[in-house]
Short mmCIF file of C-alpha atoms in Angstrom, two decimals:
data_model
loop_
_atom_site.label_atom_id
_atom_site.label_comp_id
_atom_site.label_asym_id
_atom_site.label_seq_id
_atom_site.Cartn_x
_atom_site.Cartn_y
_atom_site.Cartn_z
CA MET A 1 24.67 -4.89 6.85
CA ASP A 2 25.77 -8.28 5.49
CA THR A 3 23.31 -10.56 3.74
CA LYS A 4 21.67 -11.65 6.88
CA GLN A 5 20.37 -8.27 8.48
CA ARG A 6 19.54 -7.06 5.15
CA LEU A 7 17.55 -10.35 4.37
CA GLU A 8 15.70 -9.83 7.96
CA LEU A 9 14.87 -6.35 6.88
CA ILE A 10 13.23 -6.87 3.97
CA LYS A 11 11.46 -9.74 5.71
CA GLN A 12 9.83 -7.12 8.09
CA VAL A 13 8.12 -5.77 5.07
CA GLY A 14 7.13 -9.15 3.45
CA GLU A 15 4.28 -10.88 4.87
CA GLU A 16 4.59 -13.65 2.16
CA ILE A 17 7.78 -13.70 0.00
CA VAL A 18 8.04 -15.81 -3.34
CA THR A 19 10.82 -17.07 -2.62
CA GLU A 20 12.75 -16.43 0.37
CA GLU A 21 15.52 -18.77 -0.96
CA GLU A 22 15.69 -16.84 -4.60
CA LEU A 23 15.49 -13.57 -2.58
CA LYS A 24 18.81 -14.60 -0.17
CA GLU A 25 20.82 -15.99 -3.32
CA LEU A 26 20.06 -12.17 -4.93
CA LEU A 27 21.40 -10.38 -1.88
CA GLU A 28 24.41 -12.60 -1.95
CA ARG A 29 24.95 -11.65 -5.32
CA GLU A 30 23.56 -7.91 -5.80
CA LYS A 31 24.29 -5.01 -3.45
CA ASN A 32 21.58 -2.68 -5.19
CA PRO A 33 18.91 -4.95 -6.03
CA ILE A 34 15.95 -3.49 -7.95
CA ALA A 35 12.58 -3.32 -6.68
CA TYR A 36 9.61 -1.35 -7.87
CA ASP A 37 5.99 -0.61 -6.60
CA GLY A 38 3.50 1.40 -8.69
CA PHE A 39 0.18 3.46 -7.78
CA GLU A 40 -2.79 4.61 -9.41
CA PRO A 41 -3.22 8.05 -8.84
CA SER A 42 -6.95 8.10 -8.13
CA GLY A 43 -7.97 10.89 -5.22
CA LYS A 44 -6.70 12.10 -1.94
CA MET A 45 -4.08 9.56 -0.16
CA HIS A 46 -4.76 7.44 3.12
CA ILE A 47 -2.15 6.31 5.41
CA ALA A 48 -1.66 3.20 4.09
CA GLN A 49 -0.19 4.37 0.66
CA GLY A 50 1.26 7.76 3.05
CA ILE A 51 2.84 6.48 5.82
CA LEU A 52 3.02 2.89 5.77
CA ARG A 53 4.12 3.03 1.97
CA THR A 54 7.06 5.63 3.74
CA ILE A 55 8.02 2.98 6.11
CA ASN A 56 8.03 0.24 3.64
CA VAL A 57 10.44 1.61 1.18
CA ASN A 58 12.43 3.35 3.44
CA LYS A 59 13.46 -0.59 4.82
CA MET A 60 14.24 -1.51 1.75
CA ILE A 61 16.67 1.36 0.81
CA LYS A 62 17.63 0.83 4.16
CA ALA A 63 18.65 -3.25 2.89
CA GLY A 64 20.33 -1.51 -0.11
CA VAL A 65 17.56 -1.84 -2.26
CA LYS A 66 17.30 0.53 -5.44
CA PHE A 67 13.09 1.75 -5.44
CA LYS A 68 11.55 2.49 -8.26
CA ILE A 69 8.05 3.81 -7.96
CA LEU A 70 6.09 3.96 -10.74
CA VAL A 71 3.46 7.01 -10.87
CA ALA A 72 0.45 5.03 -12.97
CA ASP A 73 -1.42 7.14 -14.75
CA TRP A 74 -2.16 5.23 -17.53
CA PHE A 75 -3.52 2.23 -15.78
CA ALA A 76 -5.61 4.47 -14.06
CA TRP A 77 -6.63 5.64 -17.06
CA MET A 78 -7.50 1.88 -18.39
CA ASN A 79 -9.25 1.64 -15.12
CA ASN A 80 -11.26 4.40 -15.36
CA LYS A 81 -9.99 6.42 -12.14
CA LEU A 82 -11.22 9.99 -12.05
CA GLY A 83 -13.63 9.51 -14.64
CA GLY A 84 -10.67 8.19 -17.42
CA ASP A 85 -9.58 11.85 -17.33
CA LEU A 86 -5.96 12.06 -17.57
CA ASN A 87 -5.32 15.17 -16.41
CA LYS A 88 -6.89 14.81 -13.21
CA ILE A 89 -4.68 11.62 -13.10
CA ARG A 90 -1.33 13.54 -13.51
CA LEU A 91 -2.27 16.14 -11.07
CA THR A 92 -2.92 13.30 -8.80
CA GLY A 93 0.15 11.56 -9.42
CA GLU A 94 1.93 15.12 -8.56
CA TYR A 95 0.38 14.87 -5.74
CA PHE A 96 1.17 11.72 -4.27
CA ILE A 97 5.07 12.67 -4.97
CA GLU A 98 4.55 15.85 -2.80
CA VAL A 99 3.00 14.03 -0.07
CA TRP A 100 5.40 11.23 0.06
CA LYS A 101 8.11 14.10 0.42
CA ALA A 102 6.10 15.24 3.45
CA CYS A 103 5.86 12.00 5.02
CA GLY A 104 9.73 11.41 4.99
CA MET A 105 10.30 8.99 2.28
CA ASN A 106 13.71 8.96 1.20
CA VAL A 107 13.33 10.33 -2.00
CA LYS A 108 16.73 11.61 -3.24
CA ASP A 109 16.89 7.17 -3.33
CA ILE A 110 14.14 6.82 -5.42
CA GLU A 111 13.45 7.09 -9.18
CA PHE A 112 9.93 8.38 -10.16
CA ILE A 113 8.54 6.64 -13.29
CA TRP A 114 5.54 7.61 -15.00
CA SER A 115 3.24 4.76 -17.22
CA LYS A 116 3.14 7.49 -20.24
CA ASP A 117 7.09 7.52 -20.23
CA LEU A 118 7.25 3.78 -19.69
CA VAL A 119 4.81 2.54 -22.70
CA ARG A 120 7.01 4.99 -25.02
CA GLN A 121 9.98 2.40 -24.08
CA GLU A 122 11.41 0.45 -27.22
CA GLY A 123 9.72 -3.07 -26.90
CA HIS A 124 7.11 -2.29 -24.60
CA TRP A 125 4.37 -3.32 -26.29
CA LYS A 126 5.65 -6.54 -28.05
CA THR A 127 6.60 -7.44 -24.62
CA THR A 128 2.69 -6.71 -23.48
CA ILE A 129 1.51 -8.80 -26.70
CA ASP A 130 4.01 -11.40 -25.60
CA ILE A 131 2.53 -12.15 -22.50
CA ALA A 132 -0.66 -11.77 -23.47
CA ARG A 133 -0.22 -14.19 -25.95
CA ASN A 134 1.14 -16.93 -23.35
CA ALA A 135 -2.02 -16.49 -20.91
CA THR A 136 -5.37 -17.26 -21.71
CA VAL A 137 -8.13 -14.95 -21.02
CA LYS A 138 -9.35 -16.91 -18.07
CA ARG A 139 -6.22 -16.55 -16.37
CA ILE A 140 -6.19 -12.79 -17.18
CA LEU A 141 -9.54 -12.37 -15.55
CA ARG A 142 -8.45 -13.99 -12.37
CA THR A 143 -6.15 -11.20 -11.87
CA SER A 144 -9.00 -8.66 -11.35
CA GLN A 145 -8.42 -7.82 -7.86
CA ILE A 146 -5.09 -5.98 -9.03
CA MET A 147 -7.50 -3.61 -9.96
CA GLY A 148 -9.76 -3.55 -7.36
CA ARG A 149 -12.22 -5.09 -9.26
CA LYS A 150 -14.06 -7.95 -8.34
CA SER A 151 -13.95 -10.97 -10.40
CA THR A 152 -17.76 -11.14 -11.28
CA GLU A 153 -17.15 -7.52 -12.22
CA THR A 154 -17.73 -7.05 -16.49
CA LEU A 155 -14.69 -5.35 -17.17
CA SER A 156 -13.35 -3.18 -20.16
CA ALA A 157 -11.18 -4.43 -23.11
CA ALA A 158 -8.58 -1.97 -21.48
CA GLN A 159 -9.05 -3.50 -17.98
CA VAL A 160 -7.98 -7.09 -20.00
CA ILE A 161 -4.93 -5.64 -21.01
CA TYR A 162 -4.13 -4.01 -18.23
CA PRO A 163 -2.66 -6.71 -16.05
CA CYS A 164 -0.58 -8.01 -19.41
CA MET A 165 1.17 -4.19 -19.52
CA GLN A 166 1.72 -4.53 -15.76
CA ALA A 167 3.71 -7.61 -15.90
CA ALA A 168 5.53 -6.09 -18.97
CA ASP A 169 6.58 -3.16 -16.43
CA ILE A 170 8.24 -5.64 -14.32
CA PHE A 171 10.95 -6.19 -17.19
CA HIS A 172 10.92 -3.26 -18.70
CA LEU A 173 11.64 -1.13 -15.02
CA LYS A 174 14.65 -3.66 -14.82
CA CYS A 175 13.42 -4.83 -11.60
CA ASP A 176 14.56 -7.95 -9.41
CA ILE A 177 12.00 -7.37 -7.16
CA CYS A 178 8.45 -6.97 -7.23
CA GLN A 179 7.83 -5.12 -3.58
CA LEU A 180 3.73 -4.59 -3.94
CA GLY A 181 0.76 -4.97 -1.74
CA MET A 182 -1.01 -8.85 -1.24
CA ASP A 183 -3.30 -7.55 -3.64
CA GLN A 184 -1.18 -7.58 -6.63
CA ARG A 185 0.36 -11.05 -5.74
CA LYS A 186 -1.77 -12.74 -8.72
CA VAL A 187 -0.16 -10.34 -11.74
CA ASN A 188 3.56 -10.84 -10.14
CA ILE A 189 3.02 -14.62 -9.91
CA LEU A 190 1.85 -14.12 -13.77
CA ALA A 191 5.08 -12.56 -14.29
CA ARG A 192 7.35 -15.28 -12.33
CA GLU A 193 5.23 -18.03 -14.80
CA VAL A 194 5.84 -16.29 -18.33
CA GLY A 195 9.28 -14.34 -17.92
CA PRO A 196 11.33 -17.51 -18.32
CA LYS A 197 9.17 -18.54 -21.55
CA LEU A 198 10.04 -15.07 -23.03
CA GLY A 199 13.71 -15.60 -22.47
CA LEU A 200 13.17 -13.03 -18.87
CA TRP A 201 13.70 -13.78 -15.52
CA LYS A 202 11.71 -14.80 -12.70
CA PRO A 203 11.11 -11.56 -10.08
CA ILE A 204 10.88 -12.26 -6.88
CA ILE A 205 7.71 -11.19 -5.07
CA VAL A 206 7.87 -9.52 -1.58
CA SER A 207 4.03 -8.34 -0.74
CA HIS A 208 3.75 -6.12 1.49
CA HIS A 209 0.08 -6.46 4.36
CA MET A 210 -2.56 -4.90 3.25
CA ILE A 211 -4.21 -3.10 6.13
CA LEU A 212 -7.32 -2.80 7.04
CA GLY A 213 -10.07 0.05 6.10
CA LEU A 214 -12.17 0.84 9.65
CA SER A 215 -15.69 -0.82 8.42
CA GLU A 216 -17.18 -4.41 9.89
CA PRO A 217 -15.59 -6.72 7.56
CA LYS A 218 -18.27 -9.26 5.50
CA THR A 219 -18.60 -12.58 6.30
CA SER A 220 -18.60 -14.43 3.18
CA TYR A 221 -18.19 -14.02 -0.44
CA GLU A 222 -19.28 -15.38 -3.54
CA ASP A 223 -14.89 -15.75 -4.62
CA PRO A 224 -12.51 -15.77 -1.53
CA ALA A 225 -10.24 -13.86 -3.62
CA ASP A 226 -12.63 -10.80 -3.32
CA ARG A 227 -12.42 -10.70 0.47
CA LEU A 228 -8.75 -8.51 0.20
CA LEU A 229 -10.98 -5.65 -1.93
CA ASP A 230 -13.74 -5.42 1.07
CA LEU A 231 -10.97 -5.19 3.75
CA LYS A 232 -8.70 -3.01 2.96
CA MET A 233 -8.61 0.65 3.30
CA SER A 234 -10.02 2.10 -0.09
CA LYS A 235 -10.19 5.99 -1.00
CA SER A 236 -13.60 5.12 -2.98
CA LYS A 237 -15.23 4.70 0.63
CA PRO A 238 -14.02 7.70 2.34
CA ASP A 239 -15.11 6.88 6.24
CA SER A 240 -13.45 3.64 6.21
CA ALA A 241 -9.83 5.25 5.48
CA ILE A 242 -7.82 8.05 7.47
CA PHE A 243 -6.51 10.65 5.02
CA MET A 244 -3.14 12.34 4.84
CA THR A 245 -4.78 15.60 5.15
CA ASP A 246 -7.71 14.37 7.71
CA SER A 247 -7.94 17.13 10.70
CA GLU A 248 -7.03 15.70 13.81
CA ASP A 249 -11.29 15.97 14.82
CA GLU A 250 -11.64 14.23 11.47
CA VAL A 251 -9.15 11.24 12.49
CA LYS A 252 -11.16 11.27 15.93
CA ARG A 253 -14.62 11.32 14.42
CA LYS A 254 -13.29 8.26 11.69
CA ILE A 255 -11.96 5.81 14.60
CA LYS A 256 -14.53 6.58 17.35
CA LYS A 257 -17.11 4.66 15.05
CA ALA A 258 -14.53 2.52 13.67
CA TYR A 259 -15.18 -1.61 13.86
CA CYS A 260 -13.03 -2.80 17.03
CA PRO A 261 -15.14 -5.45 19.23
CA GLU A 262 -14.12 -6.54 22.62
CA GLY A 263 -11.28 -8.82 22.91
CA VAL A 264 -11.38 -9.88 19.08
CA VAL A 265 -7.67 -9.52 17.48
CA GLU A 266 -8.34 -10.94 13.91
CA GLN A 267 -9.91 -8.44 11.39
CA ASN A 268 -9.67 -5.65 14.15
CA PRO A 269 -8.34 -2.18 12.05
CA ILE A 270 -7.28 -0.38 15.32
CA LEU A 271 -4.75 -3.25 16.28
CA GLU A 272 -3.60 -2.91 12.61
CA TYR A 273 -2.76 0.44 12.92
CA CYS A 274 -0.98 -0.03 16.32
CA LYS A 275 1.30 -2.63 14.65
CA TYR A 276 1.84 -1.84 11.29
CA ILE A 277 2.03 2.21 11.65
CA ILE A 278 2.08 3.44 15.31
CA PHE A 279 4.63 0.63 16.82
CA GLU A 280 6.55 1.27 13.82
CA LYS A 281 7.03 4.91 14.61
CA PHE A 282 7.01 5.28 18.75
CA SER A 283 8.92 3.29 20.86
CA ALA A 284 5.73 2.89 23.68
CA MET A 285 2.16 3.37 23.62
CA LYS A 286 0.90 5.02 26.47
CA VAL A 287 -3.15 4.51 26.66
CA GLU A 288 -4.73 7.31 29.19
CA ARG A 289 -8.04 6.37 31.08
CA PRO A 290 -9.37 7.45 34.73
CA GLU A 291 -8.18 5.98 37.72
CA LYS A 292 -11.49 4.35 38.19
CA PHE A 293 -11.02 2.49 34.95
CA GLY A 294 -7.30 1.14 36.42
CA GLY A 295 -5.64 4.40 35.19
CA ASN A 296 -2.99 5.16 32.64
CA LEU A 297 -1.53 1.96 30.88
CA GLU A 298 1.77 2.08 28.87
CA PHE A 299 2.94 -0.85 26.18
CA TYR A 300 6.27 -1.24 24.79
CA SER A 301 5.48 -3.62 22.24
CA TYR A 302 2.61 -4.08 19.84
CA GLN A 303 2.30 -7.89 21.58
CA GLU A 304 2.07 -6.47 24.88
CA LEU A 305 -0.88 -4.22 23.61
CA GLU A 306 -2.82 -7.28 21.58
CA LYS A 307 -2.36 -9.61 24.62
CA ALA A 308 -4.05 -6.65 27.13
CA PHE A 309 -6.76 -6.27 24.62
CA LEU A 310 -7.00 -10.18 24.28
CA GLN A 311 -7.84 -10.54 27.84
CA ARG A 312 -10.23 -7.57 27.94
CA LYS A 313 -7.77 -5.51 30.34
CA LEU A 314 -8.33 -2.86 27.75
CA HIS A 315 -10.81 -1.41 26.01
CA PRO A 316 -12.05 -0.79 22.99
CA MET A 317 -13.04 3.16 23.49
CA ASP A 318 -9.37 3.33 25.52
CA LEU A 319 -7.78 1.97 22.97
CA LYS A 320 -9.14 3.92 19.85
CA GLN A 321 -8.68 7.58 21.93
CA SER A 322 -5.23 6.63 22.34
CA ALA A 323 -4.31 5.34 18.44
CA ALA A 324 -6.18 8.64 17.22
CA GLU A 325 -4.08 10.69 18.78
CA TYR A 326 -1.02 8.81 18.01
CA LEU A 327 -2.32 8.57 14.15
CA SER A 328 -3.05 12.68 14.64
CA GLU A 329 0.64 13.19 15.88
CA LEU A 330 1.94 11.28 12.65
CA ILE A 331 -0.71 12.87 10.30
CA ASP A 332 -0.18 16.67 11.78
CA PRO A 333 3.63 17.28 10.20
CA VAL A 334 2.53 16.24 7.06
CA ARG A 335 -0.48 17.86 6.86
CA LYS A 336 1.58 21.28 7.80
CA LYS A 337 4.58 20.67 5.00
CA LEU A 338 1.59 20.25 2.78
CA GLU A 339 0.06 23.45 3.44
CA GLU A 340 3.92 25.09 3.85
CA ASN A 341 4.77 24.29 0.26
CA LYS A 342 2.68 26.16 -2.38
CA THR A 343 3.07 23.87 -5.02
CA ALA A 344 1.67 21.15 -2.58
CA GLN A 345 -1.14 23.36 -1.25
CA LYS A 346 -2.36 24.21 -4.82
CA LEU A 347 -2.50 20.48 -5.83
CA VAL A 348 -4.65 19.28 -2.72
CA GLU A 349 -7.08 22.21 -3.40
CA GLU A 350 -7.63 20.56 -6.99
CA ILE A 351 -7.51 16.97 -6.05
CA SER A 352 -10.69 17.86 -3.36
CA LYS A 353 -12.38 19.23 -6.00
CA PHE A 354 -12.31 15.53 -7.65
CA GLU A 355 -15.07 12.94 -7.44
CA VAL A 356 -13.31 9.54 -6.49
CA THR A 357 -14.64 6.82 -9.14
CA ARG A 358 -14.10 2.99 -8.75
#
């Protein structure tokens, strides 16, 4: 692919790019620039982390990007996930990698790196402190959403260090591109601001969309920056998320009671799953319904589907039923691969016993 084609492919991943011009220059200069994403291992994996993450990573790799995934065990520990039990956190990290393999992520072209190894890298702690010295406490506290914490929450001292260490990781992973979710934007901007002051570079930010949880969204927030935390799919609210190990009946149950008001497109989770997952994996989406309700419908693009829903030619219950079937079809082979893999199965059994904490 030429630069334009590579850029267009990456733009499919990025809801926001800071900046597109810098990204274009990078692609012209580098055949295989480095991008990274990181995850706190903190319980069962949901479809945003599994299927959507696989779609986005594979697109980046296709565009020639060398991808690194940080299994952020130390960050989960600092953020008190799974009660701050490092053994549980690391088992969950191993489970994450097995799920990504089962999802079809192009793992042969991905380098998995653990925080426990990265923090031992020479100079890492100095970079963390240098970033802390060049940022105010107020500035760091404004990044609290990266940890899934609202701006009004009281943070531990470890959670104040967390954003500085995450910004340091970017430079020690030698990343050209931060390819994380929109919820991580603030710490990536911090890295761009501080990097040149330390004689380092400005990483490019390609922030992917955070798909909604299944619950009805709130209408007002004390801090607008907290809005994304309530909207996104979250494993701490199990009925708001579809997990990679959910049965077909469980998927149907969750989708059936999901927020999906008739004719409403904005903040509609079912439409989001159609746009970002189903139409990424299928060339068409069929909605089966009785003749008395107009008979079957078939859509060949998300735009067609959205238009029909907006015009109330497609009822929420019919849309939900179809979406549940397609999502189950995507999850089913992943679930079967995990069941057939003895290592993965043992990890799934262990993870299922863990109590998920915020």
